[in-house]
Amino acid sequence: MNQRGFVDRPAPAAEVARSQSSPRLEVRGLSKSFLGANALEDVSFSVAPGQVLALIGENGAGKSTLIRILSGAHRPDAGEVWINGSRVEIGGPKAAEDLGIATVYQELSLFPDLSVAENLVFGQFPGKGVINWRTAQEEASRFLHGLGLHVDATSKVRDLSIAEKQMLEIAKALHRRAEIVILDEPTAVLGGEDVDHLLRLVRGLKERGVSVIFVSHRLEEVFGLADRYVVLKDGKLTGLGDIADTNHDDLVSKMVGRNFSRSHRSVNRRVGDVVLDVRNLSREGVLRNISLSVRSGEVLGIAGLRGAGRTELARAIFGVDPITSGEVSLHGSKLATKDPLQSIRAGIGLVPEERKTQGIFIALSTAANIPIVSMLKRGARWVRPAAERQLALDYVKKLRIKVANVSSPVASLSGGNQQKVVLAKWLNAGVDVLILDEPTRGIDIGAKQEIYELIHSLCEQGLAILLISSELPEVLALSHRILVMHHGEVAAVLDGDTATEELVMFHAVGGKN
Amino acid sequence: MSSLATTKRQSALGRRLRNNWITILIFLVVVAAVLLFVPAFFQPANLINVARQSSIIGVVAIGMTFVILTGGIDLSVGSTLALSGVTMAMLINSGLDSTVAIIISLLTGVVAGLINGIGVAILKIQPFIVTLATMVSILGISLRVTNGGPQAFDNSGDIFNFLGSGDVFGLPGPFLVFLIVAAIGVLTLRYFSFGRYLYAIGGSSEAARLSGVPTKKMLVAAYAICGLAAGLAGVMTASRLSVGGPTAGGLANLDAITAVVIGGTSLMGGTGGAIGTVFGALLLAVLSNLMNLMGIGPFDQQIVKGAVIILAVLFAMQATRKRISDRRGAAKALPSSAENATADPNATPGVPQ
């Protein structure tokens, strides 16, 4: 392993000398390997009280390993962890909690059927032996209010939005007097307004003197929030410093280890005839009178806030959800959109929003996942394992899917590679129209770039693409035209060449010209 | 990466054996212990007896595998088994040709399965509830048409001999039926697209629907197959005893579920298969035969059987966990996919392993 791309790591000792008082958290020379592969190699950095440290890196860079060490799930092979100037051993999750380290994962650890208050005080119930629920509720309300979190303490956690659940998780950490809060990609699963809300809460933490380690793939957020950054690549520290001294392209090049400039807008210029035509599509209370058309070789971006009806539109076109009125035509002939299989036979494909539960069959192998749609489309009776293997190997090569064995369950693949399997599933079936619903959510930057390139090449092959995304730069870079939705209606259709983030947002929030 | 890929490659048979090794291992250990302590077990006559004992539950369990793979369950198979036997006995007593009587009995099973399937797939009632209800009602039907009494009939025909007790080349007829049913089950689940769709539905029914799988049709078919298997088991039971009894089902539902689960098919659906079920059914039959030979009373047998279920499932879980961690280890050894473990939905964050 060479040190390519590594430039400005200061020696740990120098780092210590520079800080006036002892930092809240400091790690020195942390290393960890699994079966001979280095997941983390000699990583050192520190976080001061009230500081937000952005932890950046592609999937597989070692971020999760680092977090798992700090939260007591893994023991490091070498290196030291210091908290408030004294060396500590993090023997397990309980030890981490006692040391004031709280970790909030994407998969939350709340009890969905207990109330907000019950979750908040869980394990630290007021009262002796018998729990005093009224006190607990009052305490919870007061505490949440103090954090600027306005949720009813008696409501069930199941009924909260994802954002509220995450904020409750953070509140729970604070309630246990955590001084170091680690947020593992908290915004990956959130939509626009929810992200803002969460970021506001994190800023609140700063003011309380809590140190935050913030993992995110969205660099925009990092710039708005963090004081310092740490970049990992292949388990090694490739960048460390003040956010003020860096910029987007610099961070990305430290992450990917090569020079990178923000994907420049390059859209396919050979646009053909209308392939998909949607007229006056409505669904009671969800979609109102939506008309759109997509041409061969064209990307129609669909933007809008969470709840604007983007996913619902995709599902209605694909025939998953019933529609009240309107029609969908493909190549000029009307579709009876009431059944996904009919849409598939007509040539529409959908890469759904929730990859793990809707896109792939997590217990089936890569080889078994890919041919499933084409089997249905052809009405195949037989499974041919050898042919499936070969097919999978072809797609592994074509789409650069990183997989150890195409016969193992796709559960063992990273998010980006799982998404490529979903795409392979549709490409193998042969589609004229591909609806992509948040195709890069929760995927690392390298895989994102590959998916962008794939979208581009599919366009050149003449596919019509509907791209739904909450990431505006993505929509702006890839789309020929952008349809902005607001409250289940079309708010505007913008030209991709001239649209700006501001213009899209203006229409998305319901602004009128 | 390429060397890893090649070492991982192995024959389909090897993979199957590896995937089911725990069940097979338990089977072999039991056989070895028996060789030492209960040598009478290996008398050919006794082995044939074990094969015979395993076959009826085996047939039911193969059908049950289809349903459990979709993430469902069928509690009504015992009642269906009884109804099918009763139907056959009464039709034959009314003078109907035996082949026709058998076909109608099998169809009875299919109809019961279709009703379950419609309840689950179309009415969207939980499988446990639907089949609990049909279990009770179907038993009621059998009791009503027979007035509660067992229906004796003349089982002297060749076909009953084969299905019930006869020998073919020294093997019991019902065991051959079991083997044929098992082979059909294995082939269907592995080489028919239908089988693949059942795994898909069990893995994620939403993903299956969005991939175009006609989930309702497939679910109804799975329950119908389960009903058909139970019907066949009913015909076999009646043929053997020369009686169609309304309560012949006994605990066949639980035994079949046990065989499926011991065989490594997850009650959550989506993983497992029919080969495991074959071994599961054999294991159950061997166990009860051994206890008979050792003179263990029927009450104690129940207690031991329960304990064995827990042990077998614990072992199976251990094996699955090991497989997953092996896979993770292999994934971690790949550069740039060290974080694959976090992509696993079963990974519990913050819990040391």
PDB file of N, CA and C in Angstrom, chain A residues 165-213:
ATOM      1  N   LYS A 165     -37.457  10.734  14.234  1.00  0.00           N
ATOM      2  CA  LYS A 165     -36.874   9.593  14.947  1.00  0.00           C
ATOM      3  C   LYS A 165     -35.384   9.826  15.179  1.00  0.00           C
ATOM      4  N   GLN A 166     -34.715  10.312  14.131  1.00  0.00           N
ATOM      5  CA  GLN A 166     -33.280  10.556  14.280  1.00  0.00           C
ATOM      6  C   GLN A 166     -33.003  11.606  15.341  1.00  0.00           C
ATOM      7  N   MET A 167     -33.843  12.646  15.318  1.00  0.00           N
ATOM      8  CA  MET A 167     -33.615  13.702  16.296  1.00  0.00           C
ATOM      9  C   MET A 167     -33.890  13.187  17.698  1.00  0.00           C
ATOM     10  N   LEU A 168     -34.884  12.306  17.805  1.00  0.00           N
ATOM     11  CA  LEU A 168     -35.169  11.709  19.110  1.00  0.00           C
ATOM     12  C   LEU A 168     -33.966  10.874  19.567  1.00  0.00           C
ATOM     13  N   GLU A 169     -33.370  10.189  18.619  1.00  0.00           N
ATOM     14  CA  GLU A 169     -32.202   9.375  18.949  1.00  0.00           C
ATOM     15  C   GLU A 169     -31.073  10.263  19.487  1.00  0.00           C
ATOM     16  N   ILE A 170     -30.893  11.397  18.845  1.00  0.00           N
ATOM     17  CA  ILE A 170     -29.862  12.326  19.318  1.00  0.00           C
ATOM     18  C   ILE A 170     -30.242  12.863  20.697  1.00  0.00           C
ATOM     19  N   ALA A 171     -31.524  13.184  20.857  1.00  0.00           N
ATOM     20  CA  ALA A 171     -31.989  13.689  22.147  1.00  0.00           C
ATOM     21  C   ALA A 171     -31.729  12.655  23.238  1.00  0.00           C
ATOM     22  N   LYS A 172     -31.950  11.393  22.895  1.00  0.00           N
ATOM     23  CA  LYS A 172     -31.734  10.323  23.854  1.00  0.00           C
ATOM     24  C   LYS A 172     -30.264  10.303  24.298  1.00  0.00           C
ATOM     25  N   ALA A 173     -29.390  10.479  23.319  1.00  0.00           N
ATOM     26  CA  ALA A 173     -27.958  10.507  23.629  1.00  0.00           C
ATOM     27  C   ALA A 173     -27.648  11.654  24.590  1.00  0.00           C
ATOM     28  N   LEU A 174     -28.240  12.820  24.306  1.00  0.00           N
ATOM     29  CA  LEU A 174     -27.973  13.979  25.157  1.00  0.00           C
ATOM     30  C   LEU A 174     -28.536  13.773  26.551  1.00  0.00           C
ATOM     31  N   HIS A 175     -29.704  13.123  26.585  1.00  0.00           N
ATOM     32  CA  HIS A 175     -30.339  12.869  27.870  1.00  0.00           C
ATOM     33  C   HIS A 175     -29.442  12.008  28.743  1.00  0.00           C
ATOM     34  N   ARG A 176     -28.646  11.185  28.098  1.00  0.00           N
ATOM     35  CA  ARG A 176     -27.687  10.362  28.838  1.00  0.00           C
ATOM     36  C   ARG A 176     -26.365  11.083  29.015  1.00  0.00           C
ATOM     37  N   ARG A 177     -26.386  12.352  28.809  1.00  0.00           N
ATOM     38  CA  ARG A 177     -25.226  13.214  29.010  1.00  0.00           C
ATOM     39  C   ARG A 177     -24.042  12.840  28.142  1.00  0.00           C
ATOM     40  N   ALA A 178     -24.343  12.511  26.901  1.00  0.00           N
ATOM     41  CA  ALA A 178     -23.244  12.220  25.985  1.00  0.00           C
ATOM     42  C   ALA A 178     -22.507  13.515  25.670  1.00  0.00           C
ATOM     43  N   GLU A 179     -21.192  13.435  25.594  1.00  0.00           N
ATOM     44  CA  GLU A 179     -20.395  14.606  25.235  1.00  0.00           C
ATOM     45  C   GLU A 179     -19.852  14.492  23.827  1.00  0.00           C
ATOM     46  N   ILE A 180     -19.894  13.260  23.311  1.00  0.00           N
ATOM     47  CA  ILE A 180     -19.424  13.033  21.950  1.00  0.00           C
ATOM     48  C   ILE A 180     -20.538  12.302  21.217  1.00  0.00           C
ATOM     49  N   VAL A 181     -21.082  12.934  20.200  1.00  0.00           N
ATOM     50  CA  VAL A 181     -22.159  12.303  19.453  1.00  0.00           C
ATOM     51  C   VAL A 181     -21.652  11.979  18.048  1.00  0.00           C
ATOM     52  N   ILE A 182     -21.764  10.700  17.671  1.00  0.00           N
ATOM     53  CA  ILE A 182     -21.333  10.279  16.341  1.00  0.00           C
ATOM     54  C   ILE A 182     -22.580  10.044  15.496  1.00  0.00           C
ATOM     55  N   LEU A 183     -22.688  10.746  14.391  1.00  0.00           N
ATOM     56  CA  LEU A 183     -23.854  10.600  13.523  1.00  0.00           C
ATOM     57  C   LEU A 183     -23.412   9.917  12.232  1.00  0.00           C
ATOM     58  N   ASP A 184     -23.920   8.700  12.027  1.00  0.00           N
ATOM     59  CA  ASP A 184     -23.510   7.928  10.861  1.00  0.00           C
ATOM     60  C   ASP A 184     -24.463   8.190   9.703  1.00  0.00           C
ATOM     61  N   GLU A 185     -24.079   9.026   8.790  1.00  0.00           N
ATOM     62  CA  GLU A 185     -24.879   9.385   7.623  1.00  0.00           C
ATOM     63  C   GLU A 185     -26.333   9.665   7.958  1.00  0.00           C
ATOM     64  N   PRO A 186     -26.538  10.620   8.872  1.00  0.00           N
ATOM     65  CA  PRO A 186     -27.913  10.841   9.318  1.00  0.00           C
ATOM     66  C   PRO A 186     -28.808  11.383   8.209  1.00  0.00           C
ATOM     67  N   THR A 187     -28.247  12.076   7.243  1.00  0.00           N
ATOM     68  CA  THR A 187     -29.092  12.742   6.255  1.00  0.00           C
ATOM     69  C   THR A 187     -29.318  11.893   5.011  1.00  0.00           C
ATOM     70  N   ALA A 188     -28.671  10.716   4.957  1.00  0.00           N
ATOM     71  CA  ALA A 188     -28.763   9.910   3.731  1.00  0.00           C
ATOM     72  C   ALA A 188     -30.196   9.523   3.406  1.00  0.00           C
ATOM     73  N   VAL A 189     -31.015   9.337   4.449  1.00  0.00           N
ATOM     74  CA  VAL A 189     -32.360   8.851   4.194  1.00  0.00           C
ATOM     75  C   VAL A 189     -33.401   9.966   4.307  1.00  0.00           C
ATOM     76  N   LEU A 190     -32.941  11.211   4.385  1.00  0.00           N
ATOM     77  CA  LEU A 190     -33.887  12.311   4.606  1.00  0.00           C
ATOM     78  C   LEU A 190     -34.091  13.146   3.349  1.00  0.00           C
ATOM     79  N   GLY A 191     -35.248  13.791   3.286  1.00  0.00           N
ATOM     80  CA  GLY A 191     -35.515  14.732   2.206  1.00  0.00           C
ATOM     81  C   GLY A 191     -35.107  16.131   2.631  1.00  0.00           C
ATOM     82  N   GLY A 192     -35.220  17.080   1.699  1.00  0.00           N
ATOM     83  CA  GLY A 192     -34.730  18.439   1.865  1.00  0.00           C
ATOM     84  C   GLY A 192     -34.998  19.145   3.191  1.00  0.00           C
ATOM     85  N   GLU A 193     -36.301  19.329   3.557  1.00  0.00           N
ATOM     86  CA  GLU A 193     -36.599  20.139   4.765  1.00  0.00           C
ATOM     87  C   GLU A 193     -36.129  19.408   6.008  1.00  0.00           C
ATOM     88  N   ASP A 194     -36.272  18.078   5.971  1.00  0.00           N
ATOM     89  CA  ASP A 194     -35.871  17.301   7.131  1.00  0.00           C
ATOM     90  C   ASP A 194     -34.381  17.451   7.397  1.00  0.00           C
ATOM     91  N   VAL A 195     -33.624  17.516   6.312  1.00  0.00           N
ATOM     92  CA  VAL A 195     -32.180  17.693   6.447  1.00  0.00           C
ATOM     93  C   VAL A 195     -31.893  19.005   7.173  1.00  0.00           C
ATOM     94  N   ASP A 196     -32.543  20.086   6.728  1.00  0.00           N
ATOM     95  CA  ASP A 196     -32.331  21.384   7.360  1.00  0.00           C
ATOM     96  C   ASP A 196     -32.615  21.322   8.849  1.00  0.00           C
ATOM     97  N   HIS A 197     -33.722  20.662   9.170  1.00  0.00           N
ATOM     98  CA  HIS A 197     -34.129  20.548  10.557  1.00  0.00           C
ATOM     99  C   HIS A 197     -33.049  19.848  11.383  1.00  0.00           C
ATOM    100  N   LEU A 198     -32.552  18.765  10.815  1.00  0.00           N
ATOM    101  CA  LEU A 198     -31.537  17.985  11.519  1.00  0.00           C
ATOM    102  C   LEU A 198     -30.252  18.786  11.684  1.00  0.00           C
ATOM    103  N   LEU A 199     -29.879  19.480  10.612  1.00  0.00           N
ATOM    104  CA  LEU A 199     -28.640  20.253  10.687  1.00  0.00           C
ATOM    105  C   LEU A 199     -28.756  21.350  11.746  1.00  0.00           C
ATOM    106  N   ARG A 200     -29.963  21.907  11.860  1.00  0.00           N
ATOM    107  CA  ARG A 200     -30.168  22.925  12.887  1.00  0.00           C
ATOM    108  C   ARG A 200     -29.941  22.322  14.276  1.00  0.00           C
ATOM    109  N   LEU A 201     -30.452  21.109  14.459  1.00  0.00           N
ATOM    110  CA  LEU A 201     -30.278  20.443  15.749  1.00  0.00           C
ATOM    111  C   LEU A 201     -28.792  20.216  16.044  1.00  0.00           C
ATOM    112  N   VAL A 202     -28.056  19.822  15.001  1.00  0.00           N
ATOM    113  CA  VAL A 202     -26.623  19.574  15.198  1.00  0.00           C
ATOM    114  C   VAL A 202     -25.915  20.872  15.596  1.00  0.00           C
ATOM    115  N   ARG A 203     -26.313  21.968  14.979  1.00  0.00           N
ATOM    116  CA  ARG A 203     -25.707  23.253  15.369  1.00  0.00           C
ATOM    117  C   ARG A 203     -26.012  23.566  16.823  1.00  0.00           C
ATOM    118  N   GLY A 204     -27.238  23.180  17.245  1.00  0.00           N
ATOM    119  CA  GLY A 204     -27.616  23.362  18.647  1.00  0.00           C
ATOM    120  C   GLY A 204     -26.686  22.576  19.563  1.00  0.00           C
ATOM    121  N   LEU A 205     -26.293  21.395  19.128  1.00  0.00           N
ATOM    122  CA  LEU A 205     -25.394  20.561  19.931  1.00  0.00           C
ATOM    123  C   LEU A 205     -24.073  21.269  20.152  1.00  0.00           C
ATOM    124  N   LYS A 206     -23.593  21.862  19.071  1.00  0.00           N
ATOM    125  CA  LYS A 206     -22.339  22.613  19.137  1.00  0.00           C
ATOM    126  C   LYS A 206     -22.383  23.653  20.230  1.00  0.00           C
ATOM    127  N   GLU A 207     -23.500  24.390  20.236  1.00  0.00           N
ATOM    128  CA  GLU A 207     -23.613  25.467  21.221  1.00  0.00           C
ATOM    129  C   GLU A 207     -23.602  24.933  22.643  1.00  0.00           C
ATOM    130  N   ARG A 208     -24.081  23.701  22.812  1.00  0.00           N
ATOM    131  CA  ARG A 208     -24.057  23.110  24.145  1.00  0.00           C
ATOM    132  C   ARG A 208     -22.689  22.533  24.487  1.00  0.00           C
ATOM    133  N   GLY A 209     -21.758  22.669  23.584  1.00  0.00           N
ATOM    134  CA  GLY A 209     -20.408  22.185  23.860  1.00  0.00           C
ATOM    135  C   GLY A 209     -20.218  20.711  23.572  1.00  0.00           C
ATOM    136  N   VAL A 210     -21.198  20.100  22.911  1.00  0.00           N
ATOM    137  CA  VAL A 210     -21.072  18.689  22.556  1.00  0.00           C
ATOM    138  C   VAL A 210     -20.194  18.578  21.310  1.00  0.00           C
ATOM    139  N   SER A 211     -19.313  17.601  21.311  1.00  0.00           N
ATOM    140  CA  SER A 211     -18.501  17.371  20.117  1.00  0.00           C
ATOM    141  C   SER A 211     -19.248  16.405  19.204  1.00  0.00           C
ATOM    142  N   VAL A 212     -19.241  16.722  17.923  1.00  0.00           N
ATOM    143  CA  VAL A 212     -19.997  15.897  16.987  1.00  0.00           C
ATOM    144  C   VAL A 212     -19.062  15.354  15.910  1.00  0.00           C
ATOM    145  N   ILE A 213     -19.170  14.041  15.671  1.00  0.00           N
ATOM    146  CA  ILE A 213     -18.501  13.469  14.496  1.00  0.00           C
ATOM    147  C   ILE A 213     -19.604  13.151  13.500  1.00  0.00           C
TER     148      ILE A 213
END
